mmCIF file of C-alpha atoms in Angstrom:
data_model
loop_
_atom_site.group_PDB
_atom_site.id
_atom_site.type_symbol
_atom_site.label_atom_id
_atom_site.label_comp_id
_atom_site.label_asym_id
_atom_site.label_seq_id
_atom_site.Cartn_x
_atom_site.Cartn_y
_atom_site.Cartn_z
ATOM 1 C CA MET A 740 56.782 -39.943 -45.337
ATOM 2 C CA PHE A 741 53.953 -36.968 -46.358
ATOM 3 C CA GLN A 742 51.248 -40.000 -46.015
ATOM 4 C CA GLY A 743 52.174 -41.251 -42.676
ATOM 5 C CA VAL A 744 52.048 -37.387 -41.662
ATOM 6 C CA ARG A 745 48.947 -36.902 -43.015
ATOM 7 C CA HIS A 746 47.684 -39.794 -41.560
ATOM 8 C CA ALA A 747 48.837 -39.052 -38.309
ATOM 9 C CA ALA A 748 46.906 -35.403 -38.859
ATOM 10 C CA LEU A 749 43.836 -36.715 -40.001
ATOM 11 C CA GLY A 750 43.598 -39.044 -37.066
ATOM 12 C CA LEU A 751 45.097 -35.991 -34.568
ATOM 13 C CA GLY A 752 41.707 -33.515 -36.450
ATOM 14 C CA LEU A 753 39.095 -37.042 -35.927
ATOM 15 C CA ALA A 754 40.170 -37.166 -32.338
ATOM 16 C CA LEU A 755 39.896 -34.152 -31.874
ATOM 17 C CA ALA A 756 36.278 -33.228 -33.487
ATOM 18 C CA LEU A 757 34.906 -36.909 -31.844
ATOM 19 C CA SER A 758 36.018 -35.161 -28.540
ATOM 20 C CA ALA A 759 34.163 -32.048 -28.637
ATOM 21 C CA CYS A 760 30.628 -34.018 -29.863
ATOM 22 C CA SER A 761 28.316 -34.606 -27.208
ATOM 23 C CA TYR A 762 28.684 -38.043 -27.181
ATOM 24 C CA ARG A 763 32.137 -37.738 -26.269
ATOM 25 C CA TYR A 764 34.209 -40.213 -28.257
ATOM 26 C CA THR A 765 38.050 -40.616 -28.447
ATOM 27 C CA ALA A 766 37.802 -42.460 -32.145
ATOM 28 C CA ALA A 767 36.160 -44.604 -34.665
ATOM 29 C CA PRO A 768 34.470 -47.593 -33.208
ATOM 30 C CA ALA A 769 35.989 -50.694 -34.964
ATOM 31 C CA PRO A 770 34.374 -51.960 -37.670
ATOM 32 C CA GLY A 771 31.527 -54.728 -36.218
ATOM 33 C CA ALA A 772 31.195 -53.171 -33.029
ATOM 34 C CA ALA A 773 28.096 -52.103 -31.383
ATOM 35 C CA VAL A 774 27.000 -48.199 -31.500
ATOM 36 C CA ALA A 775 25.597 -48.126 -28.544
ATOM 37 C CA ALA A 776 26.044 -43.766 -27.307
ATOM 38 C CA PRO A 777 23.157 -42.436 -29.313
ATOM 39 C CA ASP A 778 21.151 -44.993 -28.076
ATOM 40 C CA ALA A 779 22.324 -43.133 -24.856
ATOM 41 C CA ALA A 780 22.220 -39.870 -25.534
ATOM 42 C CA GLN A 781 18.546 -41.177 -26.408
ATOM 43 C CA ARG A 782 18.114 -42.347 -23.018
ATOM 44 C CA VAL A 783 19.546 -38.823 -21.248
ATOM 45 C CA ARG A 784 16.976 -36.786 -23.403
ATOM 46 C CA GLY A 785 14.303 -38.771 -22.021
ATOM 47 C CA ALA A 786 15.431 -38.843 -18.413
ATOM 48 C CA ASP A 787 16.167 -35.132 -18.756
ATOM 49 C CA GLU A 788 12.934 -34.578 -20.527
ATOM 50 C CA ALA A 789 11.314 -36.937 -17.332
ATOM 51 C CA ALA A 790 12.723 -35.026 -14.740
ATOM 52 C CA ARG A 791 11.188 -31.361 -16.275
ATOM 53 C CA ARG A 792 8.488 -32.806 -16.727
ATOM 54 C CA ALA A 793 8.099 -33.638 -12.968
ATOM 55 C CA ARG A 794 9.634 -30.001 -11.649
ATOM 56 C CA ALA A 795 6.764 -28.835 -14.123
ATOM 57 C CA ALA A 796 3.755 -31.061 -12.180
ATOM 58 C CA ALA A 797 5.617 -29.948 -9.223
ATOM 59 C CA GLN A 798 4.971 -26.222 -9.518
ATOM 60 C CA ALA A 799 1.864 -26.678 -11.113
ATOM 61 C CA ALA A 800 1.283 -28.188 -7.935
ATOM 62 C CA VAL A 801 2.494 -25.497 -6.020
ATOM 63 C CA ASP A 802 0.472 -23.171 -7.668
ATOM 64 C CA ALA A 803 -2.308 -25.261 -7.477
ATOM 65 C CA ALA A 804 -1.778 -25.158 -3.450
ATOM 66 C CA ARG A 805 -0.920 -21.783 -4.363
ATOM 67 C CA ALA A 806 -4.521 -20.628 -5.438
ATOM 68 C CA ALA A 807 -6.393 -22.763 -2.864
ATOM 69 C CA VAL A 808 -4.904 -20.667 0.203
ATOM 70 C CA LEU A 809 -5.673 -17.506 -1.611
ATOM 71 C CA ARG A 810 -9.130 -19.222 -2.426
ATOM 72 C CA ALA A 811 -9.775 -20.049 1.244
ATOM 73 C CA GLU A 812 -8.222 -16.927 2.321
ATOM 74 C CA GLU A 813 -11.130 -14.770 0.238
ATOM 75 C CA ALA A 814 -13.841 -17.439 1.651
ATOM 76 C CA ALA A 815 -12.573 -16.662 5.079
ATOM 77 C CA ARG A 816 -11.872 -12.485 4.737
ATOM 78 C CA ASP A 817 -15.903 -12.883 2.802
ATOM 79 C CA ALA A 818 -17.349 -14.588 6.235
ATOM 80 C CA ALA A 819 -15.685 -11.804 7.893
ATOM 81 C CA VAL A 820 -16.960 -9.043 5.630
ATOM 82 C CA GLN A 821 -20.316 -9.928 6.436
ATOM 83 C CA ALA A 822 -19.454 -10.865 10.158
ATOM 84 C CA THR A 823 -18.372 -7.279 10.549
ATOM 85 C CA GLU A 824 -21.639 -5.857 8.566
ATOM 86 C CA ASP A 825 -24.270 -8.022 10.292
ATOM 87 C CA THR A 826 -21.913 -6.192 13.981
ATOM 88 C CA ARG A 827 -22.664 -2.878 12.135
ATOM 89 C CA ARG A 828 -26.043 -2.654 11.167
ATOM 90 C CA ALA A 829 -26.953 -4.662 14.944
ATOM 91 C CA ALA A 830 -25.020 -1.876 17.182
ATOM 92 C CA ALA A 831 -23.183 1.913 15.766
ATOM 93 C CA PRO A 832 -19.229 0.552 16.625
ATOM 94 C CA GLY A 833 -17.161 2.833 18.368
ATOM 95 C CA GLY A 834 -17.509 3.592 21.832
ATOM 96 C CA ALA A 835 -17.984 6.442 22.309
ATOM 97 C CA GLY A 836 -21.961 6.834 22.588
ATOM 98 C CA ALA A 837 -24.951 7.682 20.850
ATOM 99 C CA GLY A 838 -24.100 10.619 18.234
ATOM 100 C CA SER A 839 -20.561 10.078 18.336
ATOM 101 C CA PHE A 840 -17.600 7.505 17.715
ATOM 102 C CA ARG A 841 -13.718 7.521 17.971
ATOM 103 C CA PHE A 842 -11.504 6.338 15.443
ATOM 104 C CA PHE A 843 -7.336 6.275 15.222
ATOM 105 C CA ALA A 844 -4.462 7.476 12.468
ATOM 106 C CA MET A 845 -1.167 6.713 12.472
ATOM 107 C CA GLY A 846 1.750 6.395 9.758
ATOM 108 C CA ASP A 847 5.567 6.163 9.478
ATOM 109 C CA LEU A 848 5.365 3.047 11.378
ATOM 110 C CA PRO A 849 6.815 0.782 12.011
ATOM 111 C CA TYR A 850 10.370 2.106 11.503
ATOM 112 C CA GLY A 851 12.556 -0.791 12.244
ATOM 113 C CA ASN A 852 10.303 -0.547 15.600
ATOM 114 C CA ASP A 853 8.471 -3.565 15.069
ATOM 115 C CA ALA A 854 7.331 -4.890 18.575
ATOM 116 C CA GLN A 855 6.898 -1.556 19.670
ATOM 117 C CA PHE A 856 4.317 -0.983 16.819
ATOM 118 C CA LEU A 857 2.822 -4.049 17.656
ATOM 119 C CA ARG A 858 2.759 -3.621 21.489
ATOM 120 C CA LEU A 859 0.447 -0.443 19.694
ATOM 121 C CA ILE A 860 -1.810 -2.073 17.868
ATOM 122 C CA ASP A 861 -2.771 -4.236 21.273
ATOM 123 C CA THR A 862 -3.266 -1.110 22.845
ATOM 124 C CA LEU A 863 -5.542 0.525 20.106
ATOM 125 C CA ASN A 864 -6.946 -2.803 19.914
ATOM 126 C CA ALA A 865 -8.186 -2.679 23.608
ATOM 127 C CA ARG A 866 -9.298 1.028 23.972
ATOM 128 C CA GLY A 867 -11.577 -0.081 20.702
ATOM 129 C CA GLY A 868 -12.954 1.843 18.192
ATOM 130 C CA ALA A 869 -14.733 2.456 14.744
ATOM 131 C CA PHE A 870 -11.827 1.832 12.732
ATOM 132 C CA SER A 871 -8.171 2.902 12.007
ATOM 133 C CA ILE A 872 -6.075 4.502 9.588
ATOM 134 C CA HIS A 873 -2.326 3.646 8.509
ATOM 135 C CA LEU A 874 -1.389 7.215 6.473
ATOM 136 C CA GLY A 875 1.025 5.566 4.683
ATOM 137 C CA ASP A 876 5.245 4.904 5.295
ATOM 138 C CA ILE A 877 5.519 0.881 6.407
ATOM 139 C CA LYS A 878 8.994 1.130 6.311
ATOM 140 C CA THR A 879 12.294 3.656 5.993
ATOM 141 C CA GLY A 880 13.437 5.130 2.661
ATOM 142 C CA THR A 881 16.431 3.215 3.334
ATOM 143 C CA THR A 882 15.150 -0.721 3.857
ATOM 144 C CA PRO A 883 14.046 -2.780 1.354
ATOM 145 C CA CYS A 884 11.186 -2.682 -0.759
ATOM 146 C CA ASP A 885 10.935 -6.420 -1.096
ATOM 147 C CA ASP A 886 7.529 -8.518 -1.232
ATOM 148 C CA GLU A 887 9.032 -9.893 2.463
ATOM 149 C CA THR A 888 8.812 -6.813 4.393
ATOM 150 C CA PHE A 889 5.558 -5.801 2.577
ATOM 151 C CA LEU A 890 3.582 -9.659 3.698
ATOM 152 C CA ARG A 891 5.604 -8.657 7.349
ATOM 153 C CA VAL A 892 3.629 -5.569 7.469
ATOM 154 C CA ARG A 893 0.680 -6.937 6.182
ATOM 155 C CA GLY A 894 1.042 -9.157 8.729
ATOM 156 C CA TYR A 895 0.590 -6.902 11.584
ATOM 157 C CA PHE A 896 -2.082 -5.053 9.685
ATOM 158 C CA ASP A 897 -4.401 -7.807 10.485
ATOM 159 C CA ARG A 898 -3.690 -7.843 13.513
ATOM 160 C CA PHE A 899 -6.211 -4.771 14.008
ATOM 161 C CA ALA A 900 -8.909 -5.863 15.607
ATOM 162 C CA GLN A 901 -10.933 -3.009 13.844
ATOM 163 C CA PRO A 902 -10.686 -2.605 10.003
ATOM 164 C CA LEU A 903 -7.619 -0.629 9.169
ATOM 165 C CA PHE A 904 -7.766 1.280 6.281
ATOM 166 C CA TYR A 905 -4.612 2.409 4.408
ATOM 167 C CA THR A 906 -2.770 4.537 2.102
ATOM 168 C CA PRO A 907 0.532 3.933 0.182
ATOM 169 C CA GLY A 908 3.083 6.012 0.989
ATOM 170 C CA ASP A 909 6.458 7.275 -0.781
ATOM 171 C CA ASN A 910 9.201 5.028 1.143
ATOM 172 C CA GLU A 911 7.454 1.832 0.137
ATOM 173 C CA TRP A 912 7.409 2.521 -4.236
ATOM 174 C CA THR A 913 8.469 6.049 -5.068
ATOM 175 C CA ASP A 914 11.819 5.822 -3.268
ATOM 176 C CA CYS A 915 12.154 2.406 -4.076
ATOM 177 C CA TYR A 916 14.848 3.099 -7.069
ATOM 178 C CA ARG A 917 17.342 3.756 -3.959
ATOM 179 C CA ALA A 918 20.393 1.426 -3.659
ATOM 180 C CA SER A 919 19.755 0.349 -0.079
ATOM 181 C CA ALA A 920 15.947 -0.436 -1.143
ATOM 182 C CA GLY A 921 16.756 -2.959 -3.803
ATOM 183 C CA VAL A 922 16.362 -0.380 -6.961
ATOM 184 C CA TYR A 923 13.552 -1.740 -7.641
ATOM 185 C CA VAL A 924 11.185 0.102 -10.500
ATOM 186 C CA PRO A 925 9.154 2.401 -8.371
ATOM 187 C CA THR A 926 6.010 1.703 -10.668
ATOM 188 C CA GLU A 927 6.209 -2.086 -10.294
ATOM 189 C CA ARG A 928 6.597 -2.095 -6.571
ATOM 190 C CA LEU A 929 3.579 0.524 -6.699
ATOM 191 C CA ALA A 930 1.492 -2.661 -8.234
ATOM 192 C CA ARG A 931 2.801 -4.970 -6.482
ATOM 193 C CA LEU A 932 1.631 -2.887 -2.951
ATOM 194 C CA ARG A 933 -1.685 -2.654 -4.778
ATOM 195 C CA GLU A 934 -1.987 -6.651 -5.232
ATOM 196 C CA LEU A 935 -1.036 -7.317 -2.289
ATOM 197 C CA PHE A 936 -3.130 -4.367 0.333
ATOM 198 C CA PHE A 937 -5.592 -3.849 -1.739
ATOM 199 C CA ALA A 938 -7.573 -6.562 -3.717
ATOM 200 C CA GLY A 939 -10.383 -8.012 -2.892
ATOM 201 C CA GLY A 940 -12.536 -4.679 -1.691
ATOM 202 C CA THR A 941 -12.104 -4.947 1.704
ATOM 203 C CA THR A 942 -9.946 -3.416 4.665
ATOM 204 C CA ARG A 943 -6.826 -5.156 6.548
ATOM 205 C CA GLY A 944 -7.445 -5.574 10.158
ATOM 206 C CA GLN A 945 -11.756 -6.724 10.825
ATOM 207 C CA PRO A 946 -12.536 -7.148 7.177
ATOM 208 C CA ARG A 947 -15.025 -4.288 5.981
ATOM 209 C CA ARG A 948 -16.411 -3.713 2.359
ATOM 210 C CA VAL A 949 -14.671 -0.654 1.153
ATOM 211 C CA ASP A 950 -15.542 1.378 -2.232
ATOM 212 C CA SER A 951 -12.955 2.132 -4.170
ATOM 213 C CA GLN A 952 -12.149 4.570 -7.341
ATOM 214 C CA GLY A 953 -10.202 1.269 -9.162
ATOM 215 C CA GLY A 954 -13.908 -0.850 -8.451
ATOM 216 C CA LEU A 955 -15.851 1.896 -9.186
ATOM 217 C CA ALA A 956 -14.160 2.305 -12.692
ATOM 218 C CA ALA A 957 -14.184 -1.256 -13.535
ATOM 219 C CA GLY A 958 -12.935 -1.110 -17.369
ATOM 220 C CA THR A 959 -11.572 1.601 -17.687
ATOM 221 C CA ALA A 960 -8.234 3.253 -17.184
ATOM 222 C CA ARG A 961 -8.368 4.346 -13.937
ATOM 223 C CA ALA A 962 -9.535 0.867 -12.740
ATOM 224 C CA LYS A 963 -5.777 0.395 -10.922
ATOM 225 C CA PHE A 964 -6.749 3.523 -8.444
ATOM 226 C CA VAL A 965 -7.932 1.128 -5.577
ATOM 227 C CA GLU A 966 -5.953 2.348 -2.999
ATOM 228 C CA ASN A 967 -8.262 5.889 -3.697
ATOM 229 C CA GLN A 968 -11.052 4.445 -1.250
ATOM 230 C CA ARG A 969 -14.176 6.259 0.209
ATOM 231 C CA TRP A 970 -16.354 5.329 3.133
ATOM 232 C CA THR A 971 -19.465 6.993 5.743
ATOM 233 C CA GLU A 972 -19.305 6.475 9.583
ATOM 234 C CA GLN A 973 -23.327 7.829 11.398
ATOM 235 C CA GLY A 974 -22.986 9.689 8.255
ATOM 236 C CA VAL A 975 -19.559 11.255 8.072
ATOM 237 C CA PHE A 976 -17.482 10.960 5.299
ATOM 238 C CA PHE A 977 -14.130 9.687 4.737
ATOM 239 C CA MET A 978 -12.229 9.016 1.853
ATOM 240 C CA SER A 979 -8.136 8.414 1.451
ATOM 241 C CA LEU A 980 -6.572 9.965 -2.062
ATOM 242 C CA HIS A 981 -2.952 8.460 -2.912
ATOM 243 C CA VAL A 982 -1.012 11.162 -3.164
ATOM 244 C CA VAL A 983 2.188 11.030 -1.315
ATOM 245 C CA GLY A 984 5.734 12.416 -0.320
ATOM 246 C CA SER A 985 8.923 13.343 -2.512
ATOM 247 C CA ASP A 986 6.645 15.884 -3.910
ATOM 248 C CA ASN A 987 3.981 13.533 -4.800
ATOM 249 C CA GLY A 988 6.367 11.763 -7.277
ATOM 250 C CA LEU A 989 6.456 13.810 -9.418
ATOM 251 C CA ALA A 990 10.311 12.632 -11.087
ATOM 252 C CA ASN A 991 8.196 10.499 -12.982
ATOM 253 C CA ALA A 992 5.961 12.646 -14.725
ATOM 254 C CA ALA A 993 3.853 9.761 -16.613
ATOM 255 C CA GLU A 994 2.745 8.194 -13.330
ATOM 256 C CA TYR A 995 2.268 11.303 -11.425
ATOM 257 C CA SER A 996 0.008 13.090 -14.099
ATOM 258 C CA GLU A 997 -2.255 9.832 -14.695
ATOM 259 C CA ARG A 998 -2.215 9.881 -10.790
ATOM 260 C CA ASN A 999 -2.974 13.379 -9.937
ATOM 261 C CA ALA A 1000 -5.755 13.598 -12.474
ATOM 262 C CA ALA A 1001 -7.101 10.453 -10.667
ATOM 263 C CA ASN A 1002 -7.059 11.583 -7.605
ATOM 264 C CA LEU A 1003 -8.470 14.860 -8.582
ATOM 265 C CA ALA A 1004 -11.522 13.104 -9.676
ATOM 266 C CA TRP A 1005 -12.097 11.279 -7.259
ATOM 267 C CA LEU A 1006 -11.495 14.076 -4.684
ATOM 268 C CA ALA A 1007 -14.318 15.943 -6.794
ATOM 269 C CA GLU A 1008 -16.445 13.116 -6.523
ATOM 270 C CA GLY A 1009 -16.149 11.967 -3.436
ATOM 271 C CA PHE A 1010 -17.423 15.959 -2.139
ATOM 272 C CA ALA A 1011 -20.599 15.676 -4.194
ATOM 273 C CA ALA A 1012 -21.412 12.963 -2.790
ATOM 274 C CA ALA A 1013 -20.959 14.091 0.411
ATOM 275 C CA ARG A 1014 -23.774 17.314 -0.242
ATOM 276 C CA ALA A 1015 -25.485 14.714 -1.622
ATOM 277 C CA ALA A 1016 -25.800 12.739 1.282
ATOM 278 C CA ARG A 1017 -25.644 15.964 3.578
ATOM 279 C CA ALA A 1018 -22.930 14.465 5.132
ATOM 280 C CA PRO A 1019 -22.134 16.505 8.206
ATOM 281 C CA ALA A 1020 -18.290 16.403 8.074
ATOM 282 C CA LEU A 1021 -16.071 15.015 5.857
ATOM 283 C CA VAL A 1022 -12.365 13.359 6.166
ATOM 284 C CA ILE A 1023 -9.453 12.907 3.838
ATOM 285 C CA ALA A 1024 -6.945 10.083 4.689
ATOM 286 C CA MET A 1025 -3.461 10.725 3.010
ATOM 287 C CA GLN A 1026 0.596 10.516 3.596
ATOM 288 C CA ALA A 1027 2.148 13.787 2.166
ATOM 289 C CA TYR A 1028 2.689 16.772 4.255
ATOM 290 C CA PHE A 1029 1.793 19.544 2.769
ATOM 291 C CA SER A 1030 4.487 22.720 3.097
ATOM 292 C CA PHE A 1031 2.056 25.316 1.079
ATOM 293 C CA GLN A 1032 5.952 26.789 -0.235
ATOM 294 C CA PRO A 1033 5.363 27.586 -3.764
ATOM 295 C CA THR A 1034 8.784 25.218 -4.375
ATOM 296 C CA ALA A 1035 6.379 21.909 -3.298
ATOM 297 C CA ARG A 1036 4.638 21.525 -7.000
ATOM 298 C CA GLY A 1037 3.628 18.556 -6.495
ATOM 299 C CA MET A 1038 1.176 19.079 -4.254
ATOM 300 C CA GLN A 1039 -0.244 22.544 -5.766
ATOM 301 C CA ASP A 1040 -3.181 21.074 -7.254
ATOM 302 C CA THR A 1041 -4.427 18.919 -4.399
ATOM 303 C CA ILE A 1042 -4.009 21.887 -1.839
ATOM 304 C CA ASP A 1043 -5.962 24.062 -5.015
ATOM 305 C CA ALA A 1044 -8.094 21.552 -4.780
ATOM 306 C CA ILE A 1045 -9.563 20.177 -1.005
ATOM 307 C CA ALA A 1046 -9.586 25.064 -0.996
ATOM 308 C CA ARG A 1047 -12.093 24.419 -3.281
ATOM 309 C CA GLU A 1048 -14.294 21.785 -2.879
ATOM 310 C CA ALA A 1049 -14.098 21.846 1.132
ATOM 311 C CA ALA A 1050 -15.201 26.007 0.619
ATOM 312 C CA ALA A 1051 -18.396 24.786 -1.600
ATOM 313 C CA PHE A 1052 -18.642 21.610 1.019
ATOM 314 C CA GLY A 1053 -19.430 24.336 3.632
ATOM 315 C CA LYS A 1054 -19.200 22.120 6.563
ATOM 316 C CA PRO A 1055 -16.130 20.377 9.247
ATOM 317 C CA VAL A 1056 -13.650 19.213 6.869
ATOM 318 C CA LEU A 1057 -10.257 16.992 8.623
ATOM 319 C CA VAL A 1058 -7.131 16.542 6.598
ATOM 320 C CA LEU A 1059 -5.147 13.744 7.657
ATOM 321 C CA GLN A 1060 -1.523 13.196 6.744
ATOM 322 C CA GLY A 1061 1.845 11.464 7.478
ATOM 323 C CA ASP A 1062 5.088 11.875 6.385
ATOM 324 C CA GLY A 1063 6.971 14.539 9.285
ATOM 325 C CA HIS A 1064 6.919 12.154 12.038
ATOM 326 C CA ARG A 1065 5.404 15.036 14.407
ATOM 327 C CA LEU A 1066 1.948 15.701 16.022
ATOM 328 C CA LEU A 1067 0.800 19.233 14.315
ATOM 329 C CA ILE A 1068 -2.643 20.529 14.835
ATOM 330 C CA ASP A 1069 -3.303 23.570 12.487
ATOM 331 C CA ARG A 1070 -5.526 25.522 9.933
ATOM 332 C CA PRO A 1071 -3.329 25.772 7.103
ATOM 333 C CA TRP A 1072 -5.925 26.806 4.535
ATOM 334 C CA LEU A 1073 -6.909 30.080 6.694
ATOM 335 C CA ASP A 1074 -3.323 31.083 8.197
ATOM 336 C CA ARG A 1075 -1.691 29.766 4.690
ATOM 337 C CA HIS A 1076 -3.605 29.713 1.446
ATOM 338 C CA PRO A 1077 -5.479 32.740 -0.220
ATOM 339 C CA ALA A 1078 -8.759 30.890 -0.157
ATOM 340 C CA ARG A 1079 -9.006 31.730 3.418
ATOM 341 C CA LEU A 1080 -10.952 28.961 4.999
ATOM 342 C CA ALA A 1081 -11.988 28.367 8.689
ATOM 343 C CA ASN A 1082 -13.773 24.797 8.193
ATOM 344 C CA VAL A 1083 -10.424 23.132 7.075
ATOM 345 C CA THR A 1084 -8.206 21.199 9.980
ATOM 346 C CA ARG A 1085 -5.404 19.669 9.493
ATOM 347 C CA VAL A 1086 -3.783 16.878 11.784
ATOM 348 C CA MET A 1087 0.054 15.263 10.823
ATOM 349 C CA VAL A 1088 0.613 12.486 12.883
ATOM 350 C CA PRO A 1089 3.272 10.963 14.674
ATOM 351 C CA GLY A 1090 5.627 8.301 13.845
ATOM 352 C CA ASP A 1091 9.179 7.100 13.140
ATOM 353 C CA GLN A 1092 10.506 6.758 16.736
ATOM 354 C CA GLN A 1093 6.858 7.984 18.214
ATOM 355 C CA VAL A 1094 4.944 5.101 17.855
ATOM 356 C CA ALA A 1095 2.163 6.305 18.523
ATOM 357 C CA ALA A 1096 -1.723 6.834 17.205
ATOM 358 C CA VAL A 1097 -3.919 9.869 17.166
ATOM 359 C CA GLU A 1098 -7.266 8.998 18.721
ATOM 360 C CA VAL A 1099 -10.003 11.083 17.151
ATOM 361 C CA THR A 1100 -13.379 11.597 18.472
ATOM 362 C CA VAL A 1101 -15.806 12.693 16.043
ATOM 363 C CA ASP A 1102 -18.985 14.272 17.775
ATOM 364 C CA LEU A 1103 -21.655 14.942 15.982
ATOM 365 C CA ARG A 1104 -23.334 16.488 18.855
ATOM 366 C CA GLN A 1105 -20.928 19.868 17.889
ATOM 367 C CA PRO A 1106 -21.874 20.495 14.417
ATOM 368 C CA ALA A 1107 -19.308 23.401 14.279
ATOM 369 C CA ALA A 1108 -16.483 21.676 15.219
ATOM 370 C CA PRO A 1109 -16.745 17.906 15.716
ATOM 371 C CA PHE A 1110 -13.194 16.982 16.158
ATOM 372 C CA SER A 1111 -10.757 16.370 19.160
ATOM 373 C CA PHE A 1112 -7.758 14.461 19.398
ATOM 374 C CA ARG A 1113 -5.693 12.947 21.753
ATOM 375 C CA VAL A 1114 -2.284 11.249 21.082
ATOM 376 C CA VAL A 1115 -1.890 7.395 22.230
ATOM 377 C CA ALA A 1116 1.203 5.552 22.731
ATOM 378 C CA ALA A 1117 1.608 1.739 23.804
ATOM 379 C CA TYR A 1118 -0.116 0.879 27.030
ATOM 380 C CA GLY A 1119 -1.834 4.543 27.301
ATOM 381 C CA ALA A 1120 -2.983 7.843 26.301
ATOM 382 C CA SER A 1121 -0.573 11.054 26.947
ATOM 383 C CA GLU A 1122 -1.917 13.843 27.890
ATOM 384 C CA ASN A 1123 -1.319 15.667 24.668
ATOM 385 C CA ASP A 1124 -5.448 16.393 24.233
ATOM 386 C CA GLY A 1125 -7.093 19.105 21.124
ATOM 387 C CA LYS A 1126 -9.696 20.667 19.601
#
């Protein structure tokens, strides 16, 4: 009896073990029967390997196609850059007459009002100008920071008929840790912005070659700062500075420290270049709005550096800022800073639901006060003009 039970137990154990194996047998083969399972398993493995190779080949083909598209885009942009440079050499752009030119500044757009933003672009294209500057915040702070959003806005930027310079805002990277924004790592989103918007050393819109801190510092730790750019127009010196809202990203101490040092160096180098070139005026573009409050610790180094450099420059300086979503024209380095500088004007541009740009006219025939301003909304200009 016990022997029968033992044989029954062994038979049950063997059946259970075999049922769990990859060949899925429920009993041992009869003596002399062909054992086809290993061959079948080998065929399955061969089919899996063939499928894997097919998937790899398909992915390689997709990657190659993407690379070909990127190369074609780069070639097209290079050709467009050359055409732009030829045009600029042939005639001074800007449409404001000899010794003067116009450009547009905007920011905090689009904020879910894409159709209105596109109409604004059409309006600016119709008005003409030397170029446009977007001061950052290409989305709200509570909408996703995904590639789809970035690529959509990049497509909008490329509708500009003039060169479009862009400096990042906090909504597209610093604040992307928020649940509503997708819980991204902010520095990863910043790296992606640099890749999508600043590769190639040209502007968006009508491509124009531009110097960047990253390009000039290739091979150094500051090669990443491709968003800090500078250019000239009829002798006037322009530079963008990556200073953002949310207290300039001070919460991420390591990233802030590196970027802040790079910004201060770029600012000093830019003013030095402007002085060497005897530029009649200088314009700084950034996203952050300076409140001049002592609690804004992430901004103070930049505020003081602008005061120091503008005092040494001694000629008109215009600081363009976004972040506040309303028009503001003031002189805070005169009224709210110990330096008491009368040569620095600050303009904060509209944004959010005020879908408009500030048209800046630079009249070099008035060297002491060359800047004047007009708000341009879609389909026309407002009556809000000013010096």
